[in-house]
């Protein structure tokens, strides 16, 4: 069963505009959510996270929003830059199960210059 | 470099052979994880260690797979009698808290 879903396989955005990546989850026991970025032939790199007790977390150009009632989170990148082109994974943690993360299938973001 | 290190980066093997991968975590991290990723999918959890104790194994980890973390430092993942379906990127991660730090992975191709 896919507990974390990223329903958009890809997204194309013009440089300077906003990129919005979406993620839905089904397990209400998840208490922490993370976004990872992955370039080809590299491992995923941590980008930003949010605890389930918050609804927004911001770090520079990146903002993550959490809507617990809808079991939905989104990552906003403003302004988008060509270097942001990568695969973005949404991940969720169910504690106290040892910080094991459950990942979505990823969204390929292409930022066009 | 104090990141997670994995070796080798690439491994090509014939079906039926055994392979072993190594992971060196960030030194102060007591948790170590193995994940597997196939094309078009996100990383899937295989197993994790807290120090030298293996605390959880996924159902994905058949009896052909074994992982160790002697002395709570580096870890090895061995696949015996490899099958073509084992072809994937094997990712190691370490963690001091809720954030996992991944290595670059070992890309396994089983011919």
Short mmCIF file of C-alpha atoms in Angstrom, two decimals:
data_model
loop_
_atom_site.label_atom_id
_atom_site.label_comp_id
_atom_site.label_asym_id
_atom_site.label_seq_id
_atom_site.Cartn_x
_atom_site.Cartn_y
_atom_site.Cartn_z
CA UNK A 1 0.00 0.00 0.00
CA UNK A 2 1.25 3.41 -0.94
CA UNK A 3 1.02 5.52 2.19
CA UNK A 4 2.71 8.54 0.64
CA UNK A 5 1.64 9.59 -2.84
CA UNK A 6 3.01 12.12 -5.24
CA UNK A 7 0.48 12.12 -8.02
CA UNK A 8 2.35 14.36 -10.44
CA UNK A 9 5.25 12.48 -12.06
CA UNK A 10 6.64 15.69 -13.51
CA UNK A 11 6.32 19.46 -13.44
CA UNK A 12 7.74 22.08 -15.77
CA UNK A 13 8.11 25.69 -14.61
CA UNK A 14 9.62 28.84 -16.05
CA UNK A 15 12.63 30.28 -14.27
CA UNK A 16 11.59 32.92 -11.73
CA UNK A 17 8.08 31.54 -11.29
CA UNK A 18 6.73 29.49 -8.41
CA UNK A 19 7.04 25.70 -8.34
CA UNK A 20 4.44 23.84 -6.29
CA UNK A 21 4.98 20.17 -5.58
CA UNK A 22 2.24 18.20 -3.90
CA UNK A 23 2.12 15.16 -1.67
CA UNK A 24 -0.75 13.23 -0.06
CA UNK A 25 -0.57 10.68 2.71
CA UNK A 26 -2.97 8.18 4.19
CA UNK A 27 -1.53 7.28 7.58
CA UNK A 28 -2.65 9.65 10.33
CA UNK A 29 0.12 8.31 12.57
CA UNK A 30 2.79 10.16 10.58
CA UNK A 31 4.23 12.89 12.79
CA UNK A 32 7.01 14.38 10.70
CA UNK A 33 7.33 15.16 7.02
CA UNK A 34 10.38 15.84 4.90
CA UNK A 35 11.24 16.83 1.37
CA UNK A 36 14.33 15.49 -0.34
CA UNK A 37 15.91 16.52 -3.62
CA UNK A 38 17.77 14.06 -5.82
CA UNK A 39 20.08 14.66 -8.76
CA UNK A 40 20.94 11.80 -11.15
CA UNK A 41 23.56 9.36 -9.82
CA UNK A 42 23.45 10.93 -6.36
CA UNK A 43 21.64 10.06 -3.16
CA UNK A 44 18.68 12.12 -1.94
CA UNK A 45 19.59 15.35 -0.16
CA UNK A 46 17.49 16.73 2.69
CA UNK A 47 15.74 19.96 1.75
CA UNK A 48 13.16 20.98 4.35
CA UNK A 49 10.89 19.39 6.93
CA UNK A 50 7.83 20.07 9.04
CA UNK A 51 6.45 18.63 12.23
CA UNK A 52 2.82 17.60 12.34
CA UNK A 53 2.17 20.23 15.03
CA UNK A 54 2.92 23.02 12.55
CA UNK A 55 1.26 24.05 9.32
CA UNK A 56 4.10 25.96 7.68
CA UNK A 57 7.87 25.99 7.65
CA UNK A 58 10.02 28.31 5.60
CA UNK A 59 13.68 28.20 4.66
CA UNK A 60 14.83 30.75 2.12
CA UNK A 61 13.16 30.06 -1.21
CA UNK A 62 11.53 26.89 0.11
CA UNK A 63 8.29 26.69 2.07
CA UNK A 64 6.45 23.56 3.12
CA UNK A 65 2.76 23.69 3.98
CA UNK A 66 0.95 20.96 5.90
CA UNK A 67 -2.82 20.46 5.92
CA UNK A 68 -3.44 17.69 8.43
CA UNK A 69 -7.18 17.52 7.93
CA UNK A 70 -6.67 16.92 4.22
CA UNK A 71 -3.55 14.77 4.79
CA UNK A 72 -1.79 16.92 2.25
CA UNK A 73 1.50 18.76 2.11
CA UNK A 74 3.10 20.91 -0.52
CA UNK A 75 6.50 22.36 -1.26
CA UNK A 76 6.70 25.85 -2.74
CA UNK A 77 9.87 27.07 -4.41
CA UNK A 78 9.99 30.79 -5.12
CA UNK A 79 11.61 31.93 -7.32
CA UNK A 80 12.44 28.75 -9.21
CA UNK A 81 15.95 28.47 -10.61
CA UNK A 82 17.38 26.12 -13.27
CA UNK A 83 19.53 24.49 -10.56
CA UNK A 84 16.33 23.38 -8.84
CA UNK A 85 15.73 20.90 -11.67
CA UNK A 86 15.81 17.51 -9.94
CA UNK A 87 13.56 14.79 -8.58
CA UNK A 88 11.75 15.79 -5.40
CA UNK A 89 10.64 13.16 -2.89
CA UNK A 90 8.13 13.64 -0.14
CA UNK A 91 8.75 11.45 2.93
CA UNK A 92 6.89 10.81 6.17
CA UNK A 93 7.93 9.39 9.51
CA UNK A 94 5.87 7.25 11.82
CA UNK A 95 7.31 7.39 15.27
CA UNK A 96 8.24 5.60 17.44
CA UNK A 97 9.31 3.26 14.68
CA UNK A 98 12.93 4.36 14.66
CA UNK A 99 12.67 7.28 12.29
CA UNK A 100 11.90 4.98 9.37
CA UNK A 101 10.83 7.17 6.48
CA UNK A 102 8.19 6.25 3.92
CA UNK A 103 8.82 7.92 0.56
CA UNK A 104 6.59 8.93 -2.30
CA UNK A 105 7.49 8.02 -5.88
CA UNK A 106 8.89 11.47 -6.61
CA UNK A 107 8.14 14.39 -8.92
CA UNK A 108 10.58 15.45 -11.62
CA UNK A 109 10.87 19.24 -11.64
CA UNK A 110 12.22 20.97 -14.73
CA UNK A 111 12.90 24.67 -14.46
CA UNK A 112 13.26 26.25 -17.89
CA UNK A 113 15.46 29.30 -18.38
CA UNK B 1 34.51 14.70 3.77
CA UNK B 2 32.20 13.74 6.60
CA UNK B 3 29.25 12.52 4.54
CA UNK B 4 27.90 8.98 4.16
CA UNK B 5 30.20 6.92 1.98
CA UNK B 6 29.14 3.88 -0.04
CA UNK B 7 31.29 1.42 -1.91
CA UNK B 8 31.24 0.41 -4.69
CA UNK B 9 29.32 3.04 -6.69
CA UNK B 10 28.48 0.51 -9.38
CA UNK B 11 28.35 -3.28 -9.42
CA UNK B 12 27.59 -5.52 -12.37
CA UNK B 13 27.16 -9.18 -11.58
CA UNK B 14 25.78 -12.32 -13.11
CA UNK B 15 22.63 -13.92 -11.84
CA UNK B 16 23.37 -16.34 -9.03
CA UNK B 17 26.47 -14.56 -7.77
CA UNK B 18 26.80 -13.05 -4.31
CA UNK B 19 27.49 -9.35 -3.84
CA UNK B 20 28.40 -7.24 -0.82
CA UNK B 21 28.07 -3.50 -0.39
CA UNK B 22 29.65 -1.33 2.26
CA UNK B 23 28.41 1.82 3.95
CA UNK B 24 30.38 4.15 6.18
CA UNK B 25 27.99 6.46 8.03
CA UNK B 26 28.65 9.89 9.44
CA UNK B 27 30.72 9.05 12.49
CA UNK B 28 28.55 10.52 15.23
CA UNK B 29 25.29 9.04 13.88
CA UNK B 30 24.06 6.00 15.80
CA UNK B 31 21.30 5.04 13.37
CA UNK B 32 22.00 3.49 9.99
CA UNK B 33 19.47 2.60 7.29
CA UNK B 34 19.44 0.66 4.05
CA UNK B 35 16.97 1.57 1.32
CA UNK B 36 16.46 0.32 -2.20
CA UNK B 37 15.32 2.44 -5.11
CA UNK B 38 14.17 1.33 -8.53
CA UNK B 39 13.49 3.52 -11.54
CA UNK B 40 10.43 5.70 -11.14
CA UNK B 41 9.98 4.85 -7.49
CA UNK B 42 10.98 6.42 -4.22
CA UNK B 43 13.42 4.77 -1.85
CA UNK B 44 11.97 1.70 -0.10
CA UNK B 45 13.02 0.83 3.43
CA UNK B 46 14.98 -2.40 3.84
CA UNK B 47 16.44 -2.40 7.35
CA UNK B 48 17.87 -0.22 10.08
CA UNK B 49 20.38 -0.40 12.91
CA UNK B 50 20.72 1.49 16.12
CA UNK B 51 24.38 1.13 16.95
CA UNK B 52 25.12 -2.55 16.26
CA UNK B 53 21.58 -3.81 16.83
CA UNK B 54 19.42 -4.51 13.79
CA UNK B 55 16.03 -3.29 15.00
CA UNK B 56 13.78 -3.71 12.01
CA UNK B 57 13.73 -5.54 8.69
CA UNK B 58 11.27 -4.98 5.87
CA UNK B 59 9.32 -7.79 4.27
CA UNK B 60 11.24 -6.79 1.13
CA UNK B 61 14.36 -8.22 2.74
CA UNK B 62 14.18 -11.86 1.72
CA UNK B 63 16.40 -14.50 3.30
CA UNK B 64 18.90 -13.92 0.49
CA UNK B 65 19.64 -10.51 2.00
CA UNK B 66 21.66 -9.98 5.14
CA UNK B 67 22.94 -6.82 6.74
CA UNK B 68 25.43 -6.32 9.52
CA UNK B 69 26.84 -3.46 11.47
CA UNK B 70 29.63 -4.83 13.61
CA UNK B 71 30.77 -2.51 16.40
CA UNK B 72 28.12 0.01 15.42
CA UNK B 73 30.28 1.67 12.80
CA UNK B 74 30.26 0.69 9.12
CA UNK B 75 27.62 -1.62 7.71
CA UNK B 76 27.54 -4.25 4.98
CA UNK B 77 24.62 -5.48 2.91
CA UNK B 78 25.05 -8.87 1.26
CA UNK B 79 22.80 -10.34 -1.40
CA UNK B 80 23.22 -14.04 -2.04
CA UNK B 81 22.25 -15.79 -5.27
CA UNK B 82 21.37 -12.52 -6.98
CA UNK B 83 18.35 -12.35 -9.26
CA UNK B 84 17.58 -9.91 -12.04
CA UNK B 85 14.87 -8.39 -9.85
CA UNK B 86 17.58 -7.32 -7.39
CA UNK B 87 18.81 -4.74 -9.90
CA UNK B 88 18.35 -1.39 -8.18
CA UNK B 89 20.10 1.48 -6.45
CA UNK B 90 20.96 0.52 -2.87
CA UNK B 91 21.08 3.55 -0.63
CA UNK B 92 22.56 3.83 2.82
CA UNK B 93 21.63 6.62 5.20
CA UNK B 94 22.63 7.60 8.71
CA UNK B 95 20.83 9.75 11.20
CA UNK B 96 21.22 11.38 14.58
CA UNK B 97 17.53 12.41 14.68
CA UNK B 98 14.57 12.66 12.31
CA UNK B 99 16.64 13.65 9.28
CA UNK B 100 18.32 10.96 7.22
CA UNK B 101 21.55 11.73 5.41
CA UNK B 102 22.02 9.55 2.35
CA UNK B 103 25.09 8.33 0.57
CA UNK B 104 25.39 8.32 -3.21
CA UNK B 105 24.25 4.73 -3.41
CA UNK B 106 25.46 1.54 -5.08
CA UNK B 107 23.89 0.83 -8.46
CA UNK B 108 23.51 -2.93 -8.86
CA UNK B 109 22.92 -4.50 -12.25
CA UNK B 110 22.25 -8.24 -12.36
CA UNK B 111 22.69 -9.71 -15.83
#
